[in-house]
Amino acid sequence: MAAKIMLSVLIGGFVLLLAYLYESLVLKSKRLRSKLEKQGIRGPSPSSILLGNIPDMNRIKLKEMKLRAAKETRSGTISKDHPLTIAHDLTSTLFPHVVQWRNDYGANFTFLSGRIQQLTLTDVETVREVSLCKSLHLGKPAYLLSQDHKPLFGKGILASSGPIWSHQRKIIAPEFYFEK
């Protein structure tokens, strides 16, 4: 009798654990994505539950590297001393997924990096509007504000909010503040 109760408790706990994991890994990001899609911000759907769009990023980067290597081989610019040519378009070199997704989903899009939803803004007017925001509480991720990261980030612009953030922002980028 006690073994049946113990087995029932273990099975119930396991089911609750699975439900919690499904909620935190899948449903939470789906809800956030649907809120962004209602505002007109789309993006690629995650290819992995745990990694999000990271496998897509790696696949796109590998494909871009192969295309670039094939192009350099055809043009004869590749040599033993200098295996890669210098490119001045760093965005397409370092972040080819951003360029592809910008072409596919528009200037502003979202993607999942691990379990963290990323909002990418490449439209100049939207970036300007966000940077001119007077709100002191834009919302910082919980992992930046945790006490475990306090020695690493301190009270820097990444981890601070409110008046401390505003003061540091004025020092770093005074061109965004027109009043004296």
PDB file of C-alpha atoms in Angstrom, residues 69-151:
ATOM      1  CA  ALA A  69      35.251  30.490 -49.886  1.00  0.00           C
ATOM      2  CA  ALA A  70      33.881  29.219 -53.214  1.00  0.00           C
ATOM      3  CA  LYS A  71      33.688  32.770 -54.553  1.00  0.00           C
ATOM      4  CA  GLU A  72      37.280  33.499 -53.495  1.00  0.00           C
ATOM      5  CA  THR A  73      38.488  30.233 -55.005  1.00  0.00           C
ATOM      6  CA  ARG A  74      36.790  31.036 -58.328  1.00  0.00           C
ATOM      7  CA  SER A  75      38.169  34.565 -58.424  1.00  0.00           C
ATOM      8  CA  GLY A  76      41.680  33.393 -57.509  1.00  0.00           C
ATOM      9  CA  THR A  77      42.036  35.778 -54.559  1.00  0.00           C
ATOM     10  CA  ILE A  78      42.712  33.021 -52.055  1.00  0.00           C
ATOM     11  CA  SER A  79      46.311  32.141 -51.235  1.00  0.00           C
ATOM     12  CA  LYS A  80      48.248  30.206 -48.612  1.00  0.00           C
ATOM     13  CA  ASP A  81      49.513  33.357 -46.897  1.00  0.00           C
ATOM     14  CA  HIS A  82      46.149  35.142 -46.793  1.00  0.00           C
ATOM     15  CA  PRO A  83      43.330  32.594 -46.686  1.00  0.00           C
ATOM     16  CA  LEU A  84      40.527  35.165 -46.396  1.00  0.00           C
ATOM     17  CA  THR A  85      40.120  38.512 -48.048  1.00  0.00           C
ATOM     18  CA  ILE A  86      39.330  41.627 -46.074  1.00  0.00           C
ATOM     19  CA  ALA A  87      35.671  42.602 -46.122  1.00  0.00           C
ATOM     20  CA  HIS A  88      34.394  45.979 -44.995  1.00  0.00           C
ATOM     21  CA  ASP A  89      30.817  44.767 -44.576  1.00  0.00           C
ATOM     22  CA  LEU A  90      31.206  43.382 -41.058  1.00  0.00           C
ATOM     23  CA  THR A  91      27.516  42.744 -40.476  1.00  0.00           C
ATOM     24  CA  SER A  92      27.231  40.240 -43.296  1.00  0.00           C
ATOM     25  CA  THR A  93      30.551  38.661 -42.302  1.00  0.00           C
ATOM     26  CA  LEU A  94      29.955  38.294 -38.568  1.00  0.00           C
ATOM     27  CA  PHE A  95      26.163  38.073 -38.460  1.00  0.00           C
ATOM     28  CA  PRO A  96      24.901  36.641 -41.755  1.00  0.00           C
ATOM     29  CA  HIS A  97      21.751  35.434 -39.992  1.00  0.00           C
ATOM     30  CA  VAL A  98      20.812  39.045 -39.195  1.00  0.00           C
ATOM     31  CA  VAL A  99      21.146  40.015 -42.858  1.00  0.00           C
ATOM     32  CA  GLN A 100      19.089  37.020 -44.028  1.00  0.00           C
ATOM     33  CA  TRP A 101      16.360  37.490 -41.424  1.00  0.00           C
ATOM     34  CA  ARG A 102      16.237  41.236 -42.119  1.00  0.00           C
ATOM     35  CA  ASN A 103      15.561  40.397 -45.770  1.00  0.00           C
ATOM     36  CA  ASP A 104      12.985  37.729 -44.836  1.00  0.00           C
ATOM     37  CA  TYR A 105      11.106  39.426 -41.967  1.00  0.00           C
ATOM     38  CA  GLY A 106      11.735  43.153 -42.370  1.00  0.00           C
ATOM     39  CA  ALA A 107      13.846  45.746 -40.586  1.00  0.00           C
ATOM     40  CA  ASN A 108      12.640  44.792 -37.089  1.00  0.00           C
ATOM     41  CA  PHE A 109      12.458  41.130 -36.187  1.00  0.00           C
ATOM     42  CA  THR A 110      12.747  38.776 -33.260  1.00  0.00           C
ATOM     43  CA  PHE A 111      14.551  35.495 -32.703  1.00  0.00           C
ATOM     44  CA  LEU A 112      15.242  33.134 -29.844  1.00  0.00           C
ATOM     45  CA  SER A 113      18.828  32.863 -28.601  1.00  0.00           C
ATOM     46  CA  GLY A 114      18.724  29.910 -26.248  1.00  0.00           C
ATOM     47  CA  ARG A 115      15.790  30.729 -24.002  1.00  0.00           C
ATOM     48  CA  ILE A 116      16.162  34.508 -24.374  1.00  0.00           C
ATOM     49  CA  GLN A 117      13.946  36.335 -26.847  1.00  0.00           C
ATOM     50  CA  GLN A 118      16.018  38.856 -28.830  1.00  0.00           C
ATOM     51  CA  LEU A 119      14.508  41.885 -30.540  1.00  0.00           C
ATOM     52  CA  THR A 120      16.644  43.177 -33.406  1.00  0.00           C
ATOM     53  CA  LEU A 121      16.031  46.709 -34.632  1.00  0.00           C
ATOM     54  CA  THR A 122      17.722  47.712 -37.891  1.00  0.00           C
ATOM     55  CA  ASP A 123      15.333  50.500 -38.878  1.00  0.00           C
ATOM     56  CA  VAL A 124      17.042  53.817 -38.101  1.00  0.00           C
ATOM     57  CA  GLU A 125      13.841  55.591 -37.074  1.00  0.00           C
ATOM     58  CA  THR A 126      12.881  52.833 -34.629  1.00  0.00           C
ATOM     59  CA  VAL A 127      16.372  52.821 -33.089  1.00  0.00           C
ATOM     60  CA  ARG A 128      16.206  56.604 -32.752  1.00  0.00           C
ATOM     61  CA  GLU A 129      12.783  56.401 -31.111  1.00  0.00           C
ATOM     62  CA  VAL A 130      13.986  53.798 -28.613  1.00  0.00           C
ATOM     63  CA  SER A 131      17.192  55.695 -27.845  1.00  0.00           C
ATOM     64  CA  LEU A 132      15.272  58.920 -27.188  1.00  0.00           C
ATOM     65  CA  CYS A 133      12.972  57.172 -24.726  1.00  0.00           C
ATOM     66  CA  LYS A 134      12.874  59.147 -21.478  1.00  0.00           C
ATOM     67  CA  SER A 135      11.720  56.218 -19.364  1.00  0.00           C
ATOM     68  CA  LEU A 136      14.325  55.296 -16.793  1.00  0.00           C
ATOM     69  CA  HIS A 137      13.014  51.756 -16.454  1.00  0.00           C
ATOM     70  CA  LEU A 138      13.281  50.040 -19.819  1.00  0.00           C
ATOM     71  CA  GLY A 139      13.389  46.648 -18.161  1.00  0.00           C
ATOM     72  CA  LYS A 140      16.581  44.732 -17.595  1.00  0.00           C
ATOM     73  CA  PRO A 141      16.864  40.957 -17.875  1.00  0.00           C
ATOM     74  CA  ALA A 142      16.784  39.112 -14.577  1.00  0.00           C
ATOM     75  CA  TYR A 143      20.171  37.490 -15.197  1.00  0.00           C
ATOM     76  CA  LEU A 144      21.831  40.930 -15.263  1.00  0.00           C
ATOM     77  CA  LEU A 145      20.205  42.106 -12.060  1.00  0.00           C
ATOM     78  CA  SER A 146      20.878  39.018  -9.959  1.00  0.00           C
ATOM     79  CA  GLN A 147      23.203  39.402  -6.993  1.00  0.00           C
ATOM     80  CA  ASP A 148      25.454  36.659  -8.376  1.00  0.00           C
ATOM     81  CA  HIS A 149      26.510  38.930 -11.248  1.00  0.00           C
ATOM     82  CA  LYS A 150      27.014  42.030  -9.088  1.00  0.00           C
ATOM     83  CA  PRO A 151      30.832  41.603  -8.897  1.00  0.00           C
TER      84      PRO A 151
END
